[in-house]
PDB file of C-alpha atoms in Angstrom:
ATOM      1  CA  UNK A   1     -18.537   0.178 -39.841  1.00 57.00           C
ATOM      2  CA  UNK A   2     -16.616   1.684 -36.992  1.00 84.00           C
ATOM      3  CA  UNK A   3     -13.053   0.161 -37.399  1.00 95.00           C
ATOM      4  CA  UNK A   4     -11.378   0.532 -41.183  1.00 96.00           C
ATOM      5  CA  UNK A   5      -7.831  -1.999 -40.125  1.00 97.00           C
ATOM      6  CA  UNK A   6      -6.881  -4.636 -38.013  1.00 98.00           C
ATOM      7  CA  UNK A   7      -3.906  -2.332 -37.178  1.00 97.00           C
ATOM      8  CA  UNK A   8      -1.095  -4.353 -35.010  1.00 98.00           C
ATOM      9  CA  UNK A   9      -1.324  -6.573 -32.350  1.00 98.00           C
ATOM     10  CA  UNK A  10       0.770  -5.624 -29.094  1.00 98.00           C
ATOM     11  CA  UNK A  11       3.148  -8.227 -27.299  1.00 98.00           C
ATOM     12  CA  UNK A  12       4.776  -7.066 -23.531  1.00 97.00           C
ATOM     13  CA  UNK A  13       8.431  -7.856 -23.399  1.00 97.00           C
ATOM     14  CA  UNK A  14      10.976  -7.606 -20.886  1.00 96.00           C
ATOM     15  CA  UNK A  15      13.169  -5.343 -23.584  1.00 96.00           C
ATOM     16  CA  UNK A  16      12.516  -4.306 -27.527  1.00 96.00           C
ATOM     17  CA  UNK A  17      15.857  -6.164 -27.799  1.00 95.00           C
ATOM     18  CA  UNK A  18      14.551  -9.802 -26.899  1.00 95.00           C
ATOM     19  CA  UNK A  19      11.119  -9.718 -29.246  1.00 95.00           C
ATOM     20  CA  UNK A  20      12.444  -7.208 -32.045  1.00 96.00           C
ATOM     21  CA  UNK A  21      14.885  -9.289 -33.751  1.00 96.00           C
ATOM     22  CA  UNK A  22      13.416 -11.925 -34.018  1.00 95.00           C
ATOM     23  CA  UNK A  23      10.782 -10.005 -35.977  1.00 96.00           C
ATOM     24  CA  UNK A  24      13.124  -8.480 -38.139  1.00 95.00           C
ATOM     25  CA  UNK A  25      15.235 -11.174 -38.674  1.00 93.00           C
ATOM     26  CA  UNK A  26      13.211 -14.176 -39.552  1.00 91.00           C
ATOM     27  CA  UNK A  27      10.648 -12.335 -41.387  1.00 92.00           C
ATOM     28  CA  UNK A  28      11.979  -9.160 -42.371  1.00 94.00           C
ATOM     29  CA  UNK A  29      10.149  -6.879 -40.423  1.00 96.00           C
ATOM     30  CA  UNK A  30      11.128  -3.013 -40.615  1.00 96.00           C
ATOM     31  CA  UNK A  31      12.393  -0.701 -37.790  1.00 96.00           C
ATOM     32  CA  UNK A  32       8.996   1.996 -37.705  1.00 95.00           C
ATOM     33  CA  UNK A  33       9.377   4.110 -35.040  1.00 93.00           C
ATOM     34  CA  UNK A  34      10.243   3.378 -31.122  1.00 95.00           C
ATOM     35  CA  UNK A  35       9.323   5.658 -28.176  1.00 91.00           C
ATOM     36  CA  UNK A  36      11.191   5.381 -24.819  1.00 89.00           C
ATOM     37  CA  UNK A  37       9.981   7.794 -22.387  1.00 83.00           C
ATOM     38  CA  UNK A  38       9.722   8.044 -18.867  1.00 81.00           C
ATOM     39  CA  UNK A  39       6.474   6.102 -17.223  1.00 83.00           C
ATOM     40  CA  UNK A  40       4.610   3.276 -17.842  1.00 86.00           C
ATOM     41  CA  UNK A  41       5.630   1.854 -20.821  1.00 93.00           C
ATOM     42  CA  UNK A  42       7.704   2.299 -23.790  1.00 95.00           C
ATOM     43  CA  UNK A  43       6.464   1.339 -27.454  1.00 96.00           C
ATOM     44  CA  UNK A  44       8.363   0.188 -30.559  1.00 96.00           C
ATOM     45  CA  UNK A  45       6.456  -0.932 -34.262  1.00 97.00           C
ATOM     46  CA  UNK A  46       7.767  -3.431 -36.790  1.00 97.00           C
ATOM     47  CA  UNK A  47       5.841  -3.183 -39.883  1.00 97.00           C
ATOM     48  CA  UNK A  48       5.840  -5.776 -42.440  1.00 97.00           C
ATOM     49  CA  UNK A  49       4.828  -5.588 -46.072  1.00 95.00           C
ATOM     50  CA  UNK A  50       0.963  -4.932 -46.075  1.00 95.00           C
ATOM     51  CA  UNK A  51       0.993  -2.403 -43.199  1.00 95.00           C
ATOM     52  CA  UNK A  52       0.530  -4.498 -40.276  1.00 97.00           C
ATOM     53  CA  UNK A  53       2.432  -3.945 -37.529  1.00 97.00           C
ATOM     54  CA  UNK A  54       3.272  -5.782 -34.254  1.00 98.00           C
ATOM     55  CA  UNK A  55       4.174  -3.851 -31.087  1.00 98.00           C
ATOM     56  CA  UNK A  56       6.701  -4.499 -28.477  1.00 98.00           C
ATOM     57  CA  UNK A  57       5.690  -2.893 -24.933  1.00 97.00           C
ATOM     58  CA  UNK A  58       8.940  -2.577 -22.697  1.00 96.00           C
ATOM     59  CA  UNK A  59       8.352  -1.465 -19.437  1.00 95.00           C
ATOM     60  CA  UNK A  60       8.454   2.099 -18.527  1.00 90.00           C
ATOM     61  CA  UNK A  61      10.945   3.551 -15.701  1.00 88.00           C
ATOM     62  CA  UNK A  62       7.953   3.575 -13.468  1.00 89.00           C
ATOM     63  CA  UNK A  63       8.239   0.925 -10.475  1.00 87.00           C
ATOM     64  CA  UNK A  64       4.270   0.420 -11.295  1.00 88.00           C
ATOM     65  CA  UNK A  65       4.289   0.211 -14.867  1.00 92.00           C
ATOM     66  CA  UNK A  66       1.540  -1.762 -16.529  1.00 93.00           C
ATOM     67  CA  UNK A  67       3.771  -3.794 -18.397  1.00 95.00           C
ATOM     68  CA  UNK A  68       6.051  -4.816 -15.722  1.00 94.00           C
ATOM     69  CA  UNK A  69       3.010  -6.038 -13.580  1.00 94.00           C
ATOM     70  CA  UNK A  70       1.415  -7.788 -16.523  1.00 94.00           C
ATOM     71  CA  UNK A  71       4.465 -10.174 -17.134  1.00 95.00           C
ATOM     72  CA  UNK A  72       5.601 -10.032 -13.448  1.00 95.00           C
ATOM     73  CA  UNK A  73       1.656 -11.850 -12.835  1.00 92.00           C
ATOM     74  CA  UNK A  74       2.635 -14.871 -14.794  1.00 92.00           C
ATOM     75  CA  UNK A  75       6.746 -14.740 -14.616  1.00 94.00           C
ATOM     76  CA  UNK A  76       6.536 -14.411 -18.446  1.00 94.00           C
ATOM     77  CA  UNK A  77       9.058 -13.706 -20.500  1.00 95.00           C
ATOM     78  CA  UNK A  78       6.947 -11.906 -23.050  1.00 97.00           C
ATOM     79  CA  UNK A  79       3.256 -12.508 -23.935  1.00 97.00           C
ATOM     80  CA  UNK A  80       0.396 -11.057 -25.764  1.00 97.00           C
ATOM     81  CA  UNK A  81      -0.915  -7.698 -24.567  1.00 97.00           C
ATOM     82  CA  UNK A  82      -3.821  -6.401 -26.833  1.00 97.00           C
ATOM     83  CA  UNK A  83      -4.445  -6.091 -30.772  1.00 98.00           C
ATOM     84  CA  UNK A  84      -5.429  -2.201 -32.009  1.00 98.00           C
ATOM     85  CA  UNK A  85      -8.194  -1.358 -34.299  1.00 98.00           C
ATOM     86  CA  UNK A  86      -8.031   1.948 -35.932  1.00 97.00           C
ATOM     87  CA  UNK A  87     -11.360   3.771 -36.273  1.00 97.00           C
ATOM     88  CA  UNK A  88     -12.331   6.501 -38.175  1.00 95.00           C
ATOM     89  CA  UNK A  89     -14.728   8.038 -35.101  1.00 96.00           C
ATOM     90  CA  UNK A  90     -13.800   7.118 -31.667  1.00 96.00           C
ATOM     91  CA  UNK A  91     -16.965   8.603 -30.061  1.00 96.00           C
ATOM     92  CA  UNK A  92     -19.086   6.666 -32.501  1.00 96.00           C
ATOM     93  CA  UNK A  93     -16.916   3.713 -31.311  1.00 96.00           C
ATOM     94  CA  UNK A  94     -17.714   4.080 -27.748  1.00 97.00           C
ATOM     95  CA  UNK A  95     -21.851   4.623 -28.653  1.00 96.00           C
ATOM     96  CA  UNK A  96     -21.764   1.374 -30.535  1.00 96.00           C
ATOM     97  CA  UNK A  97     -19.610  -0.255 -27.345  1.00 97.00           C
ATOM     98  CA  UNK A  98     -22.390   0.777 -24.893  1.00 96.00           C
ATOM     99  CA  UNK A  99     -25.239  -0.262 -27.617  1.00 96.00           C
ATOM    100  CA  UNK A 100     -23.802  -3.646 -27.767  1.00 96.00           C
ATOM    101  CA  UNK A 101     -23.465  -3.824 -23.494  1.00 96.00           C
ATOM    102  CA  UNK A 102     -19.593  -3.137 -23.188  1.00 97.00           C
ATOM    103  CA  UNK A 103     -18.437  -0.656 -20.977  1.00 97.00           C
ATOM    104  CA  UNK A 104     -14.999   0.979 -22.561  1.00 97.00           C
ATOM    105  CA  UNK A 105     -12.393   1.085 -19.986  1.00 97.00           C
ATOM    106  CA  UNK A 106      -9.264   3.663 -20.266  1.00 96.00           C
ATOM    107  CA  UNK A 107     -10.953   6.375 -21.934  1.00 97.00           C
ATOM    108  CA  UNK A 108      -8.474   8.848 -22.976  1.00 96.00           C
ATOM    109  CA  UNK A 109     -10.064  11.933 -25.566  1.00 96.00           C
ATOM    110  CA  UNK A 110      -7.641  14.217 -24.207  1.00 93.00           C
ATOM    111  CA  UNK A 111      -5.098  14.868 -27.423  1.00 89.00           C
ATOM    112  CA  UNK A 112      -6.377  15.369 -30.754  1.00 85.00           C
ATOM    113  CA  UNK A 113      -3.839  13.121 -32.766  1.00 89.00           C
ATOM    114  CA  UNK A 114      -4.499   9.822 -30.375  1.00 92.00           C
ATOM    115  CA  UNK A 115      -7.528   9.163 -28.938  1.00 96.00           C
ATOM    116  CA  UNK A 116      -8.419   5.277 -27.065  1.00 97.00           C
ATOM    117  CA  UNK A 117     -10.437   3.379 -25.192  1.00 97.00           C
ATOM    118  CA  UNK A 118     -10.259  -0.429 -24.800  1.00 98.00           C
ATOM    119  CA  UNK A 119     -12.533  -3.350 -23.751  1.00 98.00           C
ATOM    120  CA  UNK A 120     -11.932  -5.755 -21.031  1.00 96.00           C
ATOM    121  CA  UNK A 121     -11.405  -9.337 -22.356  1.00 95.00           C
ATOM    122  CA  UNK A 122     -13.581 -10.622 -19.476  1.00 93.00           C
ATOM    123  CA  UNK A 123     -16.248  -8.776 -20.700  1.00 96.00           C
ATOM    124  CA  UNK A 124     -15.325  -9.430 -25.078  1.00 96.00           C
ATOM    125  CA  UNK A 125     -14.615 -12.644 -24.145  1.00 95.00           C
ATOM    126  CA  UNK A 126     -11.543 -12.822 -26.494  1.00 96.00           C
ATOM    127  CA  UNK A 127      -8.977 -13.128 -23.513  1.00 95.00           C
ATOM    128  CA  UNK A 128      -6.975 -10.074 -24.753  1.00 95.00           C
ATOM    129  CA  UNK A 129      -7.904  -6.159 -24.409  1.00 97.00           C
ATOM    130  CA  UNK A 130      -9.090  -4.544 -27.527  1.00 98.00           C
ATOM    131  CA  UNK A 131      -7.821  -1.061 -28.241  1.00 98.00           C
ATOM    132  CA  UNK A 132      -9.893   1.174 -30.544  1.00 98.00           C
ATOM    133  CA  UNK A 133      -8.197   4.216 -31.787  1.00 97.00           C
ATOM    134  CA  UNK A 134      -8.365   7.351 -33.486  1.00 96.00           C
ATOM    135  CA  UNK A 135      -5.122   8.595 -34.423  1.00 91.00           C
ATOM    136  CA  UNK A 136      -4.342  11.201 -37.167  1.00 81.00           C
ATOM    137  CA  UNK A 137      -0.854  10.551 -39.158  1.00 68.00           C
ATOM    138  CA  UNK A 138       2.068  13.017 -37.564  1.00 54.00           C
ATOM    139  CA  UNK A 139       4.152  14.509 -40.578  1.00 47.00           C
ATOM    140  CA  UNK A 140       7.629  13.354 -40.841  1.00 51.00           C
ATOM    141  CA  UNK A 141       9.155  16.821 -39.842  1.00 46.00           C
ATOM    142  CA  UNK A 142       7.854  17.055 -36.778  1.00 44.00           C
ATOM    143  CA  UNK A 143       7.612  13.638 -35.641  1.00 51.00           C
ATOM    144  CA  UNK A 144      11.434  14.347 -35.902  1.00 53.00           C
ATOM    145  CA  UNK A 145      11.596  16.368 -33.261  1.00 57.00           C
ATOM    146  CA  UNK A 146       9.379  14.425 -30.930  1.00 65.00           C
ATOM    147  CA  UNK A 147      11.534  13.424 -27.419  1.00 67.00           C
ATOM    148  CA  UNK A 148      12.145   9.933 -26.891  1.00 77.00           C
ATOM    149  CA  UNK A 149      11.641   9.153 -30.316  1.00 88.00           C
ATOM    150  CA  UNK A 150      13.954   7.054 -32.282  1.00 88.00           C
ATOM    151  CA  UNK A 151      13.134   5.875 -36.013  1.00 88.00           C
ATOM    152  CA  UNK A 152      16.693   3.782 -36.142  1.00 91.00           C
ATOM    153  CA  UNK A 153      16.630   0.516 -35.298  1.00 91.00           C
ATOM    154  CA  UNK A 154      18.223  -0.732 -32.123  1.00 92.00           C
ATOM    155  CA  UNK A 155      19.416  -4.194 -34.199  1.00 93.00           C
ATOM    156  CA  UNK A 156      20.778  -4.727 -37.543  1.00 92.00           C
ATOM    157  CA  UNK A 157      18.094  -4.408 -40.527  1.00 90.00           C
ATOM    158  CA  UNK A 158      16.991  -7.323 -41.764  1.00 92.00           C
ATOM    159  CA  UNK A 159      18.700  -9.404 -44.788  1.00 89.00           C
ATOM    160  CA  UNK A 160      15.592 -11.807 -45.151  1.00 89.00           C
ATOM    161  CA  UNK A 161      12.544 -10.738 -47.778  1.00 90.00           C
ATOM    162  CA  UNK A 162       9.686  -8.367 -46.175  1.00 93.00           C
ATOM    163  CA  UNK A 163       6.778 -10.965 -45.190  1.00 95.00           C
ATOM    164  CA  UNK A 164       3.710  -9.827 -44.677  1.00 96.00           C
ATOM    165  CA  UNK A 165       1.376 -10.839 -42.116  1.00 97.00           C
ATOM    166  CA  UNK A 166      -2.286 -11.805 -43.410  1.00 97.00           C
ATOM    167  CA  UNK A 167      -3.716 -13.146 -40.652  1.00 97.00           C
ATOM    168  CA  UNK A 168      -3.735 -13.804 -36.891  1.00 97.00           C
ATOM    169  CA  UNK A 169      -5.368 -16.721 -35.207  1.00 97.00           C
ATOM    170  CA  UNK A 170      -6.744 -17.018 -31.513  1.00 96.00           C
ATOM    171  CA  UNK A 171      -9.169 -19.221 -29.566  1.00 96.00           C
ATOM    172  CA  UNK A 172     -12.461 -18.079 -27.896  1.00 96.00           C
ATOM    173  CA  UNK A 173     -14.627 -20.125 -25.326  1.00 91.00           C
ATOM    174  CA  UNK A 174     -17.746 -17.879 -25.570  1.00 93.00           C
ATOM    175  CA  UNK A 175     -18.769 -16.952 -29.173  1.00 97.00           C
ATOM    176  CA  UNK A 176     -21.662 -14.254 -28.097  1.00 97.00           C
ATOM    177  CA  UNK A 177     -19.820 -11.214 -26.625  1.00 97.00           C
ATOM    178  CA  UNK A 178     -17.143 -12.144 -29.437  1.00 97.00           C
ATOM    179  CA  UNK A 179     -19.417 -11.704 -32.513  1.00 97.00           C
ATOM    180  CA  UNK A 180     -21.280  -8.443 -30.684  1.00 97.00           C
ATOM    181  CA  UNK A 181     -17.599  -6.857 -30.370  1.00 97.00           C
ATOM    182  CA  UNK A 182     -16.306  -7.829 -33.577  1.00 98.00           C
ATOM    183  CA  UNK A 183     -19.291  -7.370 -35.482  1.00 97.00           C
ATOM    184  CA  UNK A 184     -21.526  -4.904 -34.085  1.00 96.00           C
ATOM    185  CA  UNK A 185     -19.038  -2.511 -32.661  1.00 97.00           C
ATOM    186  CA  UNK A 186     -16.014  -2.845 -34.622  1.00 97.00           C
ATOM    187  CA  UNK A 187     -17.621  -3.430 -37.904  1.00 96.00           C
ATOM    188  CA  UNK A 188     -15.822  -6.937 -38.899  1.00 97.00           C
ATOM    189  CA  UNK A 189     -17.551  -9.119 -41.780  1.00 97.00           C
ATOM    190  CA  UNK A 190     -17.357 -12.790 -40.464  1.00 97.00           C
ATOM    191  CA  UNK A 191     -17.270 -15.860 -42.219  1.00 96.00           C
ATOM    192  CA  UNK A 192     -17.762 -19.068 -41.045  1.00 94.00           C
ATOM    193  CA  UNK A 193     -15.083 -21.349 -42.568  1.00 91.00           C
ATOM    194  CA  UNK A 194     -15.854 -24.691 -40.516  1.00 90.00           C
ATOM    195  CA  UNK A 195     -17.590 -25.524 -37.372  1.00 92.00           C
ATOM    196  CA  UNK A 196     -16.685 -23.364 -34.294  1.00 93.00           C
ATOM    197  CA  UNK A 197     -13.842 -21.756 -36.503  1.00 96.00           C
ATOM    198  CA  UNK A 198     -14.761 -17.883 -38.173  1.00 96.00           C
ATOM    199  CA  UNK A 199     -12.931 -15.624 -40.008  1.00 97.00           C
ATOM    200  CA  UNK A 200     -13.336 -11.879 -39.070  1.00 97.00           C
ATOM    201  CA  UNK A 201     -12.290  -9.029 -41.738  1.00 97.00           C
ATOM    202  CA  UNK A 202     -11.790  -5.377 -42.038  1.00 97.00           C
ATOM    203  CA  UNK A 203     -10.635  -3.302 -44.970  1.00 96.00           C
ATOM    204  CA  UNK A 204      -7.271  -3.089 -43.951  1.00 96.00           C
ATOM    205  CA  UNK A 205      -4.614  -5.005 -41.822  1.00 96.00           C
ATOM    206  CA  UNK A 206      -4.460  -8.427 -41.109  1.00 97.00           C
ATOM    207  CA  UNK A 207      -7.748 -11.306 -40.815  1.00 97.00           C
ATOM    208  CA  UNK A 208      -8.566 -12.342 -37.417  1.00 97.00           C
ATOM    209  CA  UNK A 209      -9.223 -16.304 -37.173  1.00 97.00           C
ATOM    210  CA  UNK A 210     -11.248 -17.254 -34.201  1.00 97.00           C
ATOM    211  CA  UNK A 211     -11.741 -21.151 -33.430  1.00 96.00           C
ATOM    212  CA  UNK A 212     -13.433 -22.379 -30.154  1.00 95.00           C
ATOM    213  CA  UNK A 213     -11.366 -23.339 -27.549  1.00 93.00           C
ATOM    214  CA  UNK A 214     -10.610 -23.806 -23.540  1.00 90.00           C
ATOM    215  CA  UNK A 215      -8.121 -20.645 -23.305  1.00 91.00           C
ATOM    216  CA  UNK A 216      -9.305 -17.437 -24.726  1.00 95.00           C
ATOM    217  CA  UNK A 217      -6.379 -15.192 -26.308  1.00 96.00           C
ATOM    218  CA  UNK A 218      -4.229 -14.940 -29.288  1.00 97.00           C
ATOM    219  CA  UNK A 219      -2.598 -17.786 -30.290  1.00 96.00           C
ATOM    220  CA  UNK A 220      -0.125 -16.837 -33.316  1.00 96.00           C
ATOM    221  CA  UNK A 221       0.513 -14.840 -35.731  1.00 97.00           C
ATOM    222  CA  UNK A 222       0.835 -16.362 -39.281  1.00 96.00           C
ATOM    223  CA  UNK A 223       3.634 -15.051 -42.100  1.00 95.00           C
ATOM    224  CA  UNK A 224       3.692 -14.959 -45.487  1.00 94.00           C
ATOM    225  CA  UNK A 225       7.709 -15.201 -46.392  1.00 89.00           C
ATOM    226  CA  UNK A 226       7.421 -14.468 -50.178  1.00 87.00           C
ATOM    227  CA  UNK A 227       5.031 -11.176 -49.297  1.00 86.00           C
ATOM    228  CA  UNK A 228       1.472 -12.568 -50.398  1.00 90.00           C
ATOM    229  CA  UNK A 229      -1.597 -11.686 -48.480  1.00 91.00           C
ATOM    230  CA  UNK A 230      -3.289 -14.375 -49.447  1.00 91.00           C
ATOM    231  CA  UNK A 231      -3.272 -17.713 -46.807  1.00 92.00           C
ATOM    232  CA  UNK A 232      -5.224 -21.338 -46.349  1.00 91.00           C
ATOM    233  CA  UNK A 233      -7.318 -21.753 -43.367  1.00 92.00           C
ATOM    234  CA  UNK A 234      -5.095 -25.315 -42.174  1.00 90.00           C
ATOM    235  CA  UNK A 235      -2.166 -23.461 -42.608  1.00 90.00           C
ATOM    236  CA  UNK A 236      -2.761 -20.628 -39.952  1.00 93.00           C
ATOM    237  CA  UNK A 237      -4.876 -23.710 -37.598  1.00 90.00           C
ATOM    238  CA  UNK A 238      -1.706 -25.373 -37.726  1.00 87.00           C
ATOM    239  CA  UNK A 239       0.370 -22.506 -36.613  1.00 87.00           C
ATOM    240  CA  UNK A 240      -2.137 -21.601 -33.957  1.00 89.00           C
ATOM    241  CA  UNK A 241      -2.301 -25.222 -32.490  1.00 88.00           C
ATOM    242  CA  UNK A 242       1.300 -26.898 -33.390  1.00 87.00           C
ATOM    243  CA  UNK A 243       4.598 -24.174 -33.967  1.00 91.00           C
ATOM    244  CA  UNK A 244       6.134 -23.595 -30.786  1.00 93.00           C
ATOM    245  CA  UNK A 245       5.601 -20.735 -29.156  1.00 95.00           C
ATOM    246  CA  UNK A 246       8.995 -18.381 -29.375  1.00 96.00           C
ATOM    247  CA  UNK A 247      10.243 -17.625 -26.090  1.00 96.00           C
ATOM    248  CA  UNK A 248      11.065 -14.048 -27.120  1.00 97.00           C
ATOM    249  CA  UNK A 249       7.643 -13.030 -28.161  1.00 97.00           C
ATOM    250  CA  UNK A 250       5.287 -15.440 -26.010  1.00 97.00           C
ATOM    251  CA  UNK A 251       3.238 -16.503 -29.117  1.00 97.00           C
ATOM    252  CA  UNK A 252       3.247 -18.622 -32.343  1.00 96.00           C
ATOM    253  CA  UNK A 253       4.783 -17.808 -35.377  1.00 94.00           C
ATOM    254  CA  UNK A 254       4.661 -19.152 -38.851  1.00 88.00           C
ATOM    255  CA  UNK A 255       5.454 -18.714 -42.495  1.00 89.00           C
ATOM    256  CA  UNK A 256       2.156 -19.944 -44.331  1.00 89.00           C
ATOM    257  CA  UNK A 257       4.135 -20.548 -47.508  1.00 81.00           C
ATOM    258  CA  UNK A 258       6.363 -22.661 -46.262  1.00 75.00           C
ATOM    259  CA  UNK A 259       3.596 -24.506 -44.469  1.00 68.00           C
ATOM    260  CA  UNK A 260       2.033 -24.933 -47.534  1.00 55.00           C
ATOM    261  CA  UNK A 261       5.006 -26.604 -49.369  1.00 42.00           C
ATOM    262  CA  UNK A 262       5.838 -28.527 -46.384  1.00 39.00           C
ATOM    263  CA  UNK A 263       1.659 -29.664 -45.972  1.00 38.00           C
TER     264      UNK A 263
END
């Protein structure tokens, strides 16, 4: 097995302040860390209560930054970017990539403590890039002292209970490339829970539920308000297919317990 978590899943927004509050304040998540440096991009965590994370990507100062062109292609407000897996050896990672027929894209080996390379979703056939990463855990003390680097939250910390967030649920049109990038590369177990609909695990972070569809890409991300893991399979097709998607984040959201009182 090359990836060990499921270990966020990255939306684009327009400004940390538009997405991140909405995190925090209907399901609790907590302030991590935010980074706002000059470039590209700038990225801010919200982690809820069994270690997943979701990522807000703000445009950088750069006229050409990534982000800016990504929602500037669709006029979005905010939308889904990528989802990260971490993995234990990224050079492994990118021998079982080419094994399997994917060509990595944005190779970057260069620092020791964060190491990527992702996969086009043309080629995964998921609709969204996959990240894989190798990253080493940066002591307190110094991260401290790192520039740009803020670890207080830009909003008011959240009054509601600490969900956690279980699972996350997108569609898929071509179910080949899927199961060779999930499976063979990334190490996933799968299990088929009905007809064109799988389940894909890891040993940490959140289940990935993939159901056939027209539109490849991520399709929401499923809560649990009273901070269980555990979650029913209608409950997070029912977030992915009828919740409205939130403006502020450009996906689904739902809390699978109260689904499951309200169902």
């Amino acid at each position: 097995m090359t990836a060990y978590s499921l270990d966020h899943v990255a939306l684009a927004v327009r400004r940390w302040t538009q997405g991140g509050p909405v995190l925090a304040g209907r399901f609790g998540g907590r302030w991590r860390h935010g980074f706002e440096q000059a470039g590209a991009f700038n990225p801010a965590q919200i982690e809820y209560a069994n270690g997943m994370r979701v990522e807000l990507l703000q445009p950088g100062s750069d006229p050409a930054s990534f982000v800016r062109r990504f929602l500037d292609g669709t006029g979005a407000r905010a939308r889904p970017h990528h989802i990260t897996f971490k993995v234990r050896d990224i050079r492994a990672s990118l021998g079982a990539a080419g094994a399997a027929g994917f060509e990595p894209i944005l190779v970057n080996l260069d620092f020791e403590g964060w190491q990527e390379a992702f996969l086009h979703p043309k080629d995964t056939g998921l609709g969204f890039l996959v990240q894989m990463a190798q990253a080493e855990e940066m002591p307190e003390e110094l991260a401290g002292d790192m520039p740009g680097l803020s670890l207080t939250p830009p909003w008011p910390e959240p009054e509601v209970a600490w969900a956690a967030l279980p699972a996350v649920a997108g569609q898929v049109s071509r179910w080949d490339p899927v199961r060779r990038v999930l499976r063979d590369v990334l190490g996933g177990a799968e299990t088929p829970l009905e007809p064109g609909i799988s389940r894909f695990t890891w040993p940490s972070g959140a289940d990935l539920v993939l159901a056939t569809g027209e539109e490849p890409g991520l399709r929401a991300l499923a809560f649990r308000g009273d901070g269980a893991v555990s979650w029913e399979l209608a409950d997070v097709l029912r977030a992915a297919e009828r919740e409205p998607i939130v403006p502020e984040l450009g996906i689904r959201v739902a809390d699978l317990a109260s689904q499951r009182v309200a169902g």
